[in-house]
């Protein structure tokens, strides 16, 4: 059984070596000591979200502070190609559901996308309405918290990055050298598997998922003109909350990452 995993601030384990003290405080300490009831002599893993995993043994545990001694340090390299999900904003927190499940399946980064047909709006209010809102910072923080929780659940040493929000046809900015951009579209002709198999070695694979109302013609044109490839995931039309995770699982399998420990 894997050791329970706890997170420290980014970069806080950069100089940690076997024999060093590792200290949990705040919410992580309370979770370890009170919820999981970890005590002296028990093992745990600690990560800082950047790929370093420290396996340690508890020395002392209190409700607001847990002290442990590092036993081993492992640096897990960032996977290549990087897997990125562009997830259109969706009602009912379906966008959050998508990035959470995608994190468990191995996503490395996510972009929230305020698509032209997104019902949920982080900026500008509802389409066609005069009232304006700007809740981007608060909403992005909610996504970051969801990514952290999902990474912890999956015992990942790397927490996916919540990148800048994309807006409308601006989604085409994800296209560029070394990047394969796959647009999940029900009218596409190329199967997702073929597009991945036929692509040359790339640094990044980006999967674009539209909102409930679909990707607009203008957005699709902007993407394809920038080099993106519309792909068909399967016969069934999936909801916004399931399309991204499903595509992530398929790509992970095609890359040989599922079914092995690599």
Coordinates of N, CA and C in Angstrom, one line a residue, residues 171-172 174-176 179-183 206 208 219-231:
X171 N -8.3 31.1 -28.1 CA -7.9 29.7 -27.8 C -6.8 29.2 -28.8
X172 N -6.8 29.8 -30.0 CA -5.8 29.4 -31.0 C -4.4 29.7 -30.5
X174 N -2.9 28.5 -28.2 CA -2.2 27.3 -27.7 C -1.4 26.5 -28.8
X175 N -1.7 26.9 -30.0 CA -1.0 26.3 -31.1 C 0.4 26.9 -31.3
X176 N 1.3 26.1 -31.7 CA 2.7 26.6 -31.9 C 3.7 25.5 -32.1
X179 N 4.0 21.5 -30.7 CA 2.7 21.3 -30.0 C 1.7 20.6 -31.0
X180 N 1.1 19.5 -30.5 CA 0.0 18.9 -31.3 C -1.3 19.3 -30.6
X181 N -2.1 20.0 -31.3 CA -3.4 20.5 -30.7 C -4.5 19.7 -31.3
X182 N -5.3 19.0 -30.5 CA -6.4 18.1 -30.9 C -7.7 18.7 -30.4
X183 N -8.5 19.0 -31.4 CA -9.8 19.6 -31.1 C -10.9 18.5 -31.1
X206 N -2.1 19.1 -26.7 CA -3.1 19.9 -26.1 C -4.5 19.4 -26.6
X208 N -8.5 20.1 -26.8 CA -9.4 21.2 -26.6 C -10.9 20.7 -26.5
X219 N -14.3 29.9 -33.8 CA -13.3 29.3 -33.0 C -12.6 28.1 -33.7
X220 N -13.4 27.3 -34.3 CA -12.9 26.1 -35.0 C -12.0 26.6 -36.2
X221 N -12.4 27.6 -36.9 CA -11.6 28.1 -38.0 C -10.3 28.7 -37.4
X222 N -10.3 29.4 -36.4 CA -9.1 30.0 -35.8 C -8.1 28.9 -35.4
X223 N -8.7 27.9 -34.8 CA -7.8 26.7 -34.3 C -7.2 26.0 -35.5
X224 N -8.0 25.7 -36.5 CA -7.5 24.9 -37.6 C -6.5 25.7 -38.5
X225 N -6.7 27.0 -38.6 CA -5.8 27.8 -39.3 C -4.5 28.0 -38.6
X226 N -4.5 27.8 -37.3 CA -3.3 27.9 -36.5 C -2.5 26.5 -36.5
X227 N -3.2 25.5 -37.0 CA -2.5 24.2 -37.1 C -3.2 23.1 -36.2
X228 N -4.3 23.4 -35.6 CA -4.9 22.4 -34.8 C -5.6 21.3 -35.7
X229 N -5.8 20.1 -35.1 CA -6.4 19.0 -35.8 C -7.7 18.6 -35.1
X230 N -8.9 18.8 -35.8 CA -10.1 18.3 -35.3 C -10.1 16.7 -35.3
X231 N -10.5 16.2 -34.1 CA -10.5 14.7 -34.0 C -11.8 14.2 -33.4

